[in-house]
Amino acid sequence: AQSVAQPEDQVNVAEGNPLTVKCTYSVSGNPYLFWYVQYPNRGLQFLLKYITGDNLVKGSYGFEAEFNKSQTSFHLKKPSALVSDSALYFCAVRALNDYKLSFGAGTTVTVRA
Amino acid sequence: GAGVSQSPSNKVTEKGKDVELRCDPISGHTALYWYRQSLGQGLEFLIYFQGNSAPDKSGLPSDRFSAERTGGSVSTLTIQRTQQEDSAVYLCASSLEPGNYGYTFGSGTRLTVV
C-alpha cells in the first residue's frame, strides 16, 4: 500500500519569505512523487515531479522540491513566496509498478501581503 | 482537446435522484481516472480506465456508483439514488499512459445533494 502524509493543514507566511510545505510518503520500492496546486473552484494543476536523477527538482512558478530517500520526504519549497501562491497544495505518490496516484490530504497555504 | 473537460461544472440534485457526470479527456490519452474530493479531505480514488483493459473499480464506494468509457475516450460517472454524503467535487484526470507521467486534471464537477 502507498500513502502520503502532509502534516500541516495550514501554512501561513509573509510575502517575500521562504515557503515550505511538508510531505512524507510510504511506498514499496522506488517512488514517483508529484506536487499539485489547486486554486479556488479550479482543478489541480501539476507543479513538479520526481522520477529519478537529481534529488532537487525544479517546477513551475519558481517552486522546487527535494527528494530525501532516507527520510522518505518530498518537501515543496519556494525561496520567496507571493500572495498569488495562496492555494491548496497536494503531494502525491505512486509506486513504480502502479498506476494510481495516492494523494495527501492537502495543505492550505496563505501568503499575506 | 487542449485539456480535460468536465460537465456540468455544478450540479444540484435531490436526494434519491440519479446523476451523470461527464469527462472528456485529452485526445490521445489512454488512461483516465476519477477521483472524489470531499470538503476538507484529500482526493479519493474511484475508478481507472486504461485502453481496452477491464477498469479498476476498486475505489467505488458502493454499488450505486458506476462508470463507463466509450470508445476509449469520453467517460461517464453515474451515481444512482444519490445520498447527501455523495456531495463532493468529482475530478477526472487523464494521462498519456500509466507511465512516469503525472495526471492532467479537469476542473471538476461540484455535486450537491439536497
PDB file of C-alpha atoms in Angstrom:
ATOM      1  CA  ALA A   1       0.000   0.000   0.000  1.00  0.00           C
ATOM      2  CA  GLN A   2       1.155   3.522  -0.653  1.00  0.00           C
ATOM      3  CA  SER A   3       0.300   6.633   1.297  1.00  0.00           C
ATOM      4  CA  VAL A   4       1.172  10.278   1.701  1.00  0.00           C
ATOM      5  CA  ALA A   5       1.185  12.435   4.803  1.00  0.00           C
ATOM      6  CA  GLN A   6       1.033  16.204   4.791  1.00  0.00           C
ATOM      7  CA  PRO A   7       1.439  17.008   8.468  1.00  0.00           C
ATOM      8  CA  GLU A   8       0.315  20.625   8.247  1.00  0.00           C
ATOM      9  CA  ASP A   9      -3.256  21.525   7.387  1.00  0.00           C
ATOM     10  CA  GLN A  10      -2.270  25.171   7.004  1.00  0.00           C
ATOM     11  CA  VAL A  11       0.892  27.148   6.367  1.00  0.00           C
ATOM     12  CA  ASN A  12       0.951  30.904   6.765  1.00  0.00           C
ATOM     13  CA  VAL A  13       3.844  33.042   5.578  1.00  0.00           C
ATOM     14  CA  ALA A  14       4.508  36.671   4.767  1.00  0.00           C
ATOM     15  CA  GLU A  15       5.117  37.680   1.191  1.00  0.00           C
ATOM     16  CA  GLY A  16       8.806  37.543   0.354  1.00  0.00           C
ATOM     17  CA  ASN A  17       9.571  34.926   2.985  1.00  0.00           C
ATOM     18  CA  PRO A  18      10.533  31.337   2.193  1.00  0.00           C
ATOM     19  CA  LEU A  19       7.698  28.849   1.872  1.00  0.00           C
ATOM     20  CA  THR A  20       7.940  25.172   2.765  1.00  0.00           C
ATOM     21  CA  VAL A  21       5.134  22.613   2.502  1.00  0.00           C
ATOM     22  CA  LYS A  22       5.975  19.251   4.032  1.00  0.00           C
ATOM     23  CA  CYS A  23       5.280  15.821   2.602  1.00  0.00           C
ATOM     24  CA  THR A  24       6.305  12.335   3.630  1.00  0.00           C
ATOM     25  CA  TYR A  25       5.392   9.165   1.821  1.00  0.00           C
ATOM     26  CA  SER A  26       5.261   5.421   2.122  1.00  0.00           C
ATOM     27  CA  VAL A  27       5.570   3.147  -0.896  1.00  0.00           C
ATOM     28  CA  SER A  28       7.065  -0.189  -1.863  1.00  0.00           C
ATOM     29  CA  GLY A  29      10.136   0.284  -3.989  1.00  0.00           C
ATOM     30  CA  ASN A  30      11.136   3.462  -5.750  1.00  0.00           C
ATOM     31  CA  PRO A  31       8.563   6.231  -5.722  1.00  0.00           C
ATOM     32  CA  TYR A  32       7.257   8.590  -8.325  1.00  0.00           C
ATOM     33  CA  LEU A  33       6.449  11.821  -6.460  1.00  0.00           C
ATOM     34  CA  PHE A  34       4.329  14.770  -7.517  1.00  0.00           C
ATOM     35  CA  TRP A  35       3.119  18.134  -6.298  1.00  0.00           C
ATOM     36  CA  TYR A  36      -0.136  19.678  -7.460  1.00  0.00           C
ATOM     37  CA  VAL A  37      -1.739  23.026  -6.663  1.00  0.00           C
ATOM     38  CA  GLN A  38      -5.443  23.819  -6.569  1.00  0.00           C
ATOM     39  CA  TYR A  39      -6.794  27.339  -6.783  1.00  0.00           C
ATOM     40  CA  PRO A  40     -10.383  28.043  -5.657  1.00  0.00           C
ATOM     41  CA  ASN A  41     -13.001  26.431  -7.917  1.00  0.00           C
ATOM     42  CA  ARG A  42     -10.325  25.038 -10.184  1.00  0.00           C
ATOM     43  CA  GLY A  43      -8.920  21.621 -10.898  1.00  0.00           C
ATOM     44  CA  LEU A  44      -5.493  20.501  -9.797  1.00  0.00           C
ATOM     45  CA  GLN A  45      -2.532  21.887 -11.673  1.00  0.00           C
ATOM     46  CA  PHE A  46       0.731  19.997 -11.964  1.00  0.00           C
ATOM     47  CA  LEU A  47       3.721  21.731 -10.347  1.00  0.00           C
ATOM     48  CA  LEU A  48       6.584  19.261 -10.484  1.00  0.00           C
ATOM     49  CA  LYS A  49       7.563  15.624 -10.266  1.00  0.00           C
ATOM     50  CA  TYR A  50      10.427  13.421  -9.162  1.00  0.00           C
ATOM     51  CA  ILE A  51      11.055  10.255 -11.146  1.00  0.00           C
ATOM     52  CA  THR A  52      14.776   9.688 -10.956  1.00  0.00           C
ATOM     53  CA  GLY A  53      18.009  11.656 -11.092  1.00  0.00           C
ATOM     54  CA  ASP A  54      18.777  14.813  -9.145  1.00  0.00           C
ATOM     55  CA  ASN A  55      17.127  14.964  -5.760  1.00  0.00           C
ATOM     56  CA  LEU A  56      16.309  18.644  -6.245  1.00  0.00           C
ATOM     57  CA  VAL A  57      13.523  19.100  -8.740  1.00  0.00           C
ATOM     58  CA  LYS A  58      12.520  22.463 -10.158  1.00  0.00           C
ATOM     59  CA  GLY A  59       8.993  23.122 -11.326  1.00  0.00           C
ATOM     60  CA  SER A  60       6.500  25.768 -12.311  1.00  0.00           C
ATOM     61  CA  TYR A  61       6.135  29.223 -10.740  1.00  0.00           C
ATOM     62  CA  GLY A  62       9.535  29.102  -9.024  1.00  0.00           C
ATOM     63  CA  PHE A  63       8.715  26.060  -6.896  1.00  0.00           C
ATOM     64  CA  GLU A  64      11.169  23.281  -6.186  1.00  0.00           C
ATOM     65  CA  ALA A  65      11.106  20.109  -4.152  1.00  0.00           C
ATOM     66  CA  GLU A  66      13.795  17.945  -2.629  1.00  0.00           C
ATOM     67  CA  PHE A  67      13.569  14.181  -2.618  1.00  0.00           C
ATOM     68  CA  ASN A  68      15.083  12.658   0.513  1.00  0.00           C
ATOM     69  CA  LYS A  69      15.058   8.884   0.351  1.00  0.00           C
ATOM     70  CA  SER A  70      16.330   8.263   3.868  1.00  0.00           C
ATOM     71  CA  GLN A  71      13.630  10.462   5.366  1.00  0.00           C
ATOM     72  CA  THR A  72      11.016   9.433   2.769  1.00  0.00           C
ATOM     73  CA  SER A  73      10.211  13.090   2.268  1.00  0.00           C
ATOM     74  CA  PHE A  74       9.468  15.336  -0.678  1.00  0.00           C
ATOM     75  CA  HIS A  75       9.037  18.846   0.739  1.00  0.00           C
ATOM     76  CA  LEU A  76       7.909  21.644  -1.548  1.00  0.00           C
ATOM     77  CA  LYS A  77       9.796  24.923  -1.321  1.00  0.00           C
ATOM     78  CA  LYS A  78       9.801  28.404  -2.733  1.00  0.00           C
ATOM     79  CA  PRO A  79      12.521  30.884  -1.753  1.00  0.00           C
ATOM     80  CA  SER A  80      10.285  33.956  -1.853  1.00  0.00           C
ATOM     81  CA  ALA A  81       6.511  33.498  -1.583  1.00  0.00           C
ATOM     82  CA  LEU A  82       3.960  35.631  -3.404  1.00  0.00           C
ATOM     83  CA  VAL A  83       0.393  36.447  -2.385  1.00  0.00           C
ATOM     84  CA  SER A  84      -0.687  34.669  -5.568  1.00  0.00           C
ATOM     85  CA  ASP A  85       0.813  31.430  -4.215  1.00  0.00           C
ATOM     86  CA  SER A  86      -2.077  31.203  -1.760  1.00  0.00           C
ATOM     87  CA  ALA A  87      -3.806  27.940  -2.661  1.00  0.00           C
ATOM     88  CA  LEU A  88      -4.281  24.307  -1.663  1.00  0.00           C
ATOM     89  CA  TYR A  89      -1.264  22.093  -2.284  1.00  0.00           C
ATOM     90  CA  PHE A  90      -1.312  18.326  -2.690  1.00  0.00           C
ATOM     91  CA  CYS A  91       1.557  15.878  -2.581  1.00  0.00           C
ATOM     92  CA  ALA A  92       1.082  12.558  -4.375  1.00  0.00           C
ATOM     93  CA  VAL A  93       2.986   9.298  -4.779  1.00  0.00           C
ATOM     94  CA  ARG A  94       2.802   6.227  -6.928  1.00  0.00           C
ATOM     95  CA  ALA A  95       4.894   3.122  -6.985  1.00  0.00           C
ATOM     96  CA  LEU A  96       6.972   2.169  -9.978  1.00  0.00           C
ATOM     97  CA  ASN A  97       4.645  -0.664 -10.922  1.00  0.00           C
ATOM     98  CA  ASP A  98       1.369   1.032 -10.127  1.00  0.00           C
ATOM     99  CA  TYR A  99      -0.812   3.487 -11.987  1.00  0.00           C
ATOM    100  CA  LYS A 100      -2.802   5.062  -9.194  1.00  0.00           C
ATOM    101  CA  LEU A 101      -1.665   8.234  -7.527  1.00  0.00           C
ATOM    102  CA  SER A 102      -2.243   8.414  -3.787  1.00  0.00           C
ATOM    103  CA  PHE A 103      -2.744  11.942  -2.528  1.00  0.00           C
ATOM    104  CA  GLY A 104      -2.161  13.598   0.783  1.00  0.00           C
ATOM    105  CA  ALA A 105      -4.977  15.496   2.493  1.00  0.00           C
ATOM    106  CA  GLY A 106      -3.628  18.797   1.238  1.00  0.00           C
ATOM    107  CA  THR A 107      -2.070  21.883   2.825  1.00  0.00           C
ATOM    108  CA  THR A 108      -3.673  25.286   2.578  1.00  0.00           C
ATOM    109  CA  VAL A 109      -1.057  27.962   2.017  1.00  0.00           C
ATOM    110  CA  THR A 110      -1.855  31.556   2.846  1.00  0.00           C
ATOM    111  CA  VAL A 111       0.646  34.238   1.904  1.00  0.00           C
ATOM    112  CA  ARG A 112      -0.107  37.597   3.498  1.00  0.00           C
ATOM    113  CA  ALA A 113       0.953  40.874   1.946  1.00  0.00           C
TER     114      ALA A 113
ATOM    115  CA  GLY B   1      -8.978  18.907 -26.844  1.00  0.00           C
ATOM    116  CA  ALA B   2      -6.497  21.157 -25.158  1.00  0.00           C
ATOM    117  CA  GLY B   3      -7.389  19.988 -21.681  1.00  0.00           C
ATOM    118  CA  VAL B   4      -9.617  17.646 -19.728  1.00  0.00           C
ATOM    119  CA  SER B   5     -13.190  18.850 -19.942  1.00  0.00           C
ATOM    120  CA  GLN B   6     -15.832  18.025 -17.342  1.00  0.00           C
ATOM    121  CA  SER B   7     -19.524  18.762 -17.363  1.00  0.00           C
ATOM    122  CA  PRO B   8     -21.549  20.010 -15.721  1.00  0.00           C
ATOM    123  CA  SER B   9     -19.352  22.235 -13.591  1.00  0.00           C
ATOM    124  CA  ASN B  10     -22.023  22.346 -10.916  1.00  0.00           C
ATOM    125  CA  LYS B  11     -24.930  20.015 -10.218  1.00  0.00           C
ATOM    126  CA  VAL B  12     -27.562  20.283  -7.524  1.00  0.00           C
ATOM    127  CA  THR B  13     -29.823  17.273  -7.217  1.00  0.00           C
ATOM    128  CA  GLU B  14     -32.430  15.978  -4.851  1.00  0.00           C
ATOM    129  CA  LYS B  15     -31.682  13.028  -2.635  1.00  0.00           C
ATOM    130  CA  GLY B  16     -32.663   9.812  -4.364  1.00  0.00           C
ATOM    131  CA  LYS B  17     -32.215  11.078  -7.905  1.00  0.00           C
ATOM    132  CA  ASP B  18     -29.647   9.695 -10.350  1.00  0.00           C
ATOM    133  CA  VAL B  19     -26.891  11.889 -11.781  1.00  0.00           C
ATOM    134  CA  GLU B  20     -24.423  11.548 -14.635  1.00  0.00           C
ATOM    135  CA  LEU B  21     -21.086  13.319 -14.712  1.00  0.00           C
ATOM    136  CA  ARG B  22     -19.133  13.557 -17.928  1.00  0.00           C
ATOM    137  CA  CYS B  23     -15.412  13.657 -18.621  1.00  0.00           C
ATOM    138  CA  ASP B  24     -13.764  14.319 -21.970  1.00  0.00           C
ATOM    139  CA  PRO B  25     -10.038  13.543 -21.663  1.00  0.00           C
ATOM    140  CA  ILE B  26      -7.155  14.954 -23.643  1.00  0.00           C
ATOM    141  CA  SER B  27      -7.076  13.448 -27.107  1.00  0.00           C
ATOM    142  CA  GLY B  28      -4.667  10.524 -27.245  1.00  0.00           C
ATOM    143  CA  HIS B  29      -4.558   9.971 -23.504  1.00  0.00           C
ATOM    144  CA  THR B  30      -5.176   6.300 -22.921  1.00  0.00           C
ATOM    145  CA  ALA B  31      -5.506   6.415 -19.132  1.00  0.00           C
ATOM    146  CA  LEU B  32      -8.490   8.044 -17.413  1.00  0.00           C
ATOM    147  CA  TYR B  33      -9.140   8.378 -13.691  1.00  0.00           C
ATOM    148  CA  TRP B  34     -11.997   9.546 -11.495  1.00  0.00           C
ATOM    149  CA  TYR B  35     -11.311  10.944  -8.041  1.00  0.00           C
ATOM    150  CA  ARG B  36     -13.596  12.421  -5.412  1.00  0.00           C
ATOM    151  CA  GLN B  37     -12.655  15.397  -3.281  1.00  0.00           C
ATOM    152  CA  SER B  38     -14.794  15.874  -0.217  1.00  0.00           C
ATOM    153  CA  LEU B  39     -14.724  19.056   1.855  1.00  0.00           C
ATOM    154  CA  GLY B  40     -11.573  19.197   3.945  1.00  0.00           C
ATOM    155  CA  GLN B  41     -10.314  15.875   2.697  1.00  0.00           C
ATOM    156  CA  GLY B  42      -7.818  14.701   0.157  1.00  0.00           C
ATOM    157  CA  LEU B  43      -8.531  13.028  -3.118  1.00  0.00           C
ATOM    158  CA  GLU B  44     -10.163   9.628  -3.016  1.00  0.00           C
ATOM    159  CA  PHE B  45      -9.534   7.293  -5.951  1.00  0.00           C
ATOM    160  CA  LEU B  46     -12.719   5.965  -7.540  1.00  0.00           C
ATOM    161  CA  ILE B  47     -12.014   4.214 -10.828  1.00  0.00           C
ATOM    162  CA  TYR B  48      -9.351   3.850 -13.530  1.00  0.00           C
ATOM    163  CA  PHE B  49      -9.633   3.081 -17.236  1.00  0.00           C
ATOM    164  CA  GLN B  50      -6.715   2.084 -19.460  1.00  0.00           C
ATOM    165  CA  GLY B  51      -7.339   1.445 -23.129  1.00  0.00           C
ATOM    166  CA  ASN B  52      -9.460  -1.634 -23.685  1.00  0.00           C
ATOM    167  CA  SER B  53      -8.483  -3.283 -20.409  1.00  0.00           C
ATOM    168  CA  ALA B  54     -11.021  -4.010 -17.722  1.00  0.00           C
ATOM    169  CA  PRO B  55     -11.338  -0.948 -15.474  1.00  0.00           C
ATOM    170  CA  ASP B  56     -10.072  -0.887 -11.910  1.00  0.00           C
ATOM    171  CA  LYS B  57     -13.244  -0.214  -9.919  1.00  0.00           C
ATOM    172  CA  SER B  58     -11.688  -0.848  -6.526  1.00  0.00           C
ATOM    173  CA  GLY B  59     -12.302   2.683  -5.285  1.00  0.00           C
ATOM    174  CA  LEU B  60     -16.023   2.916  -5.962  1.00  0.00           C
ATOM    175  CA  PRO B  61     -17.658   3.402  -2.536  1.00  0.00           C
ATOM    176  CA  SER B  62     -20.868   1.481  -3.226  1.00  0.00           C
ATOM    177  CA  ASP B  63     -22.815  -0.251  -5.959  1.00  0.00           C
ATOM    178  CA  ARG B  64     -24.703   2.992  -6.537  1.00  0.00           C
ATOM    179  CA  PHE B  65     -21.611   4.226  -8.329  1.00  0.00           C
ATOM    180  CA  SER B  66     -20.693   3.101 -11.836  1.00  0.00           C
ATOM    181  CA  ALA B  67     -18.660   4.423 -14.724  1.00  0.00           C
ATOM    182  CA  GLU B  68     -18.084   3.671 -18.320  1.00  0.00           C
ATOM    183  CA  ARG B  69     -15.757   4.851 -21.019  1.00  0.00           C
ATOM    184  CA  THR B  70     -16.988   4.713 -24.570  1.00  0.00           C
ATOM    185  CA  GLY B  71     -14.636   4.287 -27.494  1.00  0.00           C
ATOM    186  CA  GLY B  72     -11.629   4.791 -25.275  1.00  0.00           C
ATOM    187  CA  SER B  73     -12.436   8.469 -24.931  1.00  0.00           C
ATOM    188  CA  VAL B  74     -15.364  10.078 -23.096  1.00  0.00           C
ATOM    189  CA  SER B  75     -16.234   8.721 -19.674  1.00  0.00           C
ATOM    190  CA  THR B  76     -19.450   8.985 -17.677  1.00  0.00           C
ATOM    191  CA  LEU B  77     -19.659   8.537 -13.917  1.00  0.00           C
ATOM    192  CA  THR B  78     -23.170   7.646 -12.779  1.00  0.00           C
ATOM    193  CA  ILE B  79     -24.429   7.864  -9.232  1.00  0.00           C
ATOM    194  CA  GLN B  80     -27.780   6.233  -8.602  1.00  0.00           C
ATOM    195  CA  ARG B  81     -30.152   7.131  -5.768  1.00  0.00           C
ATOM    196  CA  THR B  82     -27.900   9.944  -4.599  1.00  0.00           C
ATOM    197  CA  GLN B  83     -27.348  10.499  -0.892  1.00  0.00           C
ATOM    198  CA  GLN B  84     -26.209  13.623   0.919  1.00  0.00           C
ATOM    199  CA  GLU B  85     -22.819  12.046   1.637  1.00  0.00           C
ATOM    200  CA  ASP B  86     -22.247  11.914  -2.126  1.00  0.00           C
ATOM    201  CA  SER B  87     -21.872  15.701  -2.120  1.00  0.00           C
ATOM    202  CA  ALA B  88     -18.314  16.419  -3.243  1.00  0.00           C
ATOM    203  CA  VAL B  89     -16.221  17.608  -6.145  1.00  0.00           C
ATOM    204  CA  TYR B  90     -15.713  14.843  -8.675  1.00  0.00           C
ATOM    205  CA  LEU B  91     -12.451  15.211 -10.548  1.00  0.00           C
ATOM    206  CA  CYS B  92     -11.478  13.484 -13.741  1.00  0.00           C
ATOM    207  CA  ALA B  93      -7.889  13.168 -14.915  1.00  0.00           C
ATOM    208  CA  SER B  94      -6.149  11.650 -17.883  1.00  0.00           C
ATOM    209  CA  SER B  95      -2.583  10.735 -18.709  1.00  0.00           C
ATOM    210  CA  LEU B  96      -0.740   9.739 -21.825  1.00  0.00           C
ATOM    211  CA  GLU B  97      -0.181   6.282 -20.430  1.00  0.00           C
ATOM    212  CA  PRO B  98       0.296   4.846 -16.963  1.00  0.00           C
ATOM    213  CA  GLY B  99       3.996   5.540 -17.042  1.00  0.00           C
ATOM    214  CA  ASN B 100       6.010   8.128 -15.212  1.00  0.00           C
ATOM    215  CA  TYR B 101       3.687  10.937 -16.116  1.00  0.00           C
ATOM    216  CA  GLY B 102       1.512  12.886 -13.802  1.00  0.00           C
ATOM    217  CA  TYR B 103      -2.124  13.424 -14.492  1.00  0.00           C
ATOM    218  CA  THR B 104      -3.861  16.330 -16.189  1.00  0.00           C
ATOM    219  CA  PHE B 105      -6.980  17.165 -14.213  1.00  0.00           C
ATOM    220  CA  GLY B 106     -10.249  18.676 -15.284  1.00  0.00           C
ATOM    221  CA  SER B 107     -11.867  21.476 -13.293  1.00  0.00           C
ATOM    222  CA  GLY B 108     -14.265  19.057 -11.676  1.00  0.00           C
ATOM    223  CA  THR B 109     -17.990  18.767 -11.131  1.00  0.00           C
ATOM    224  CA  ARG B 110     -19.283  20.078  -7.824  1.00  0.00           C
ATOM    225  CA  LEU B 111     -22.183  17.841  -6.820  1.00  0.00           C
ATOM    226  CA  THR B 112     -24.573  18.971  -4.119  1.00  0.00           C
ATOM    227  CA  VAL B 113     -27.276  16.581  -2.944  1.00  0.00           C
ATOM    228  CA  VAL B 114     -30.101  18.327  -1.104  1.00  0.00           C
TER     229      VAL B 114
END
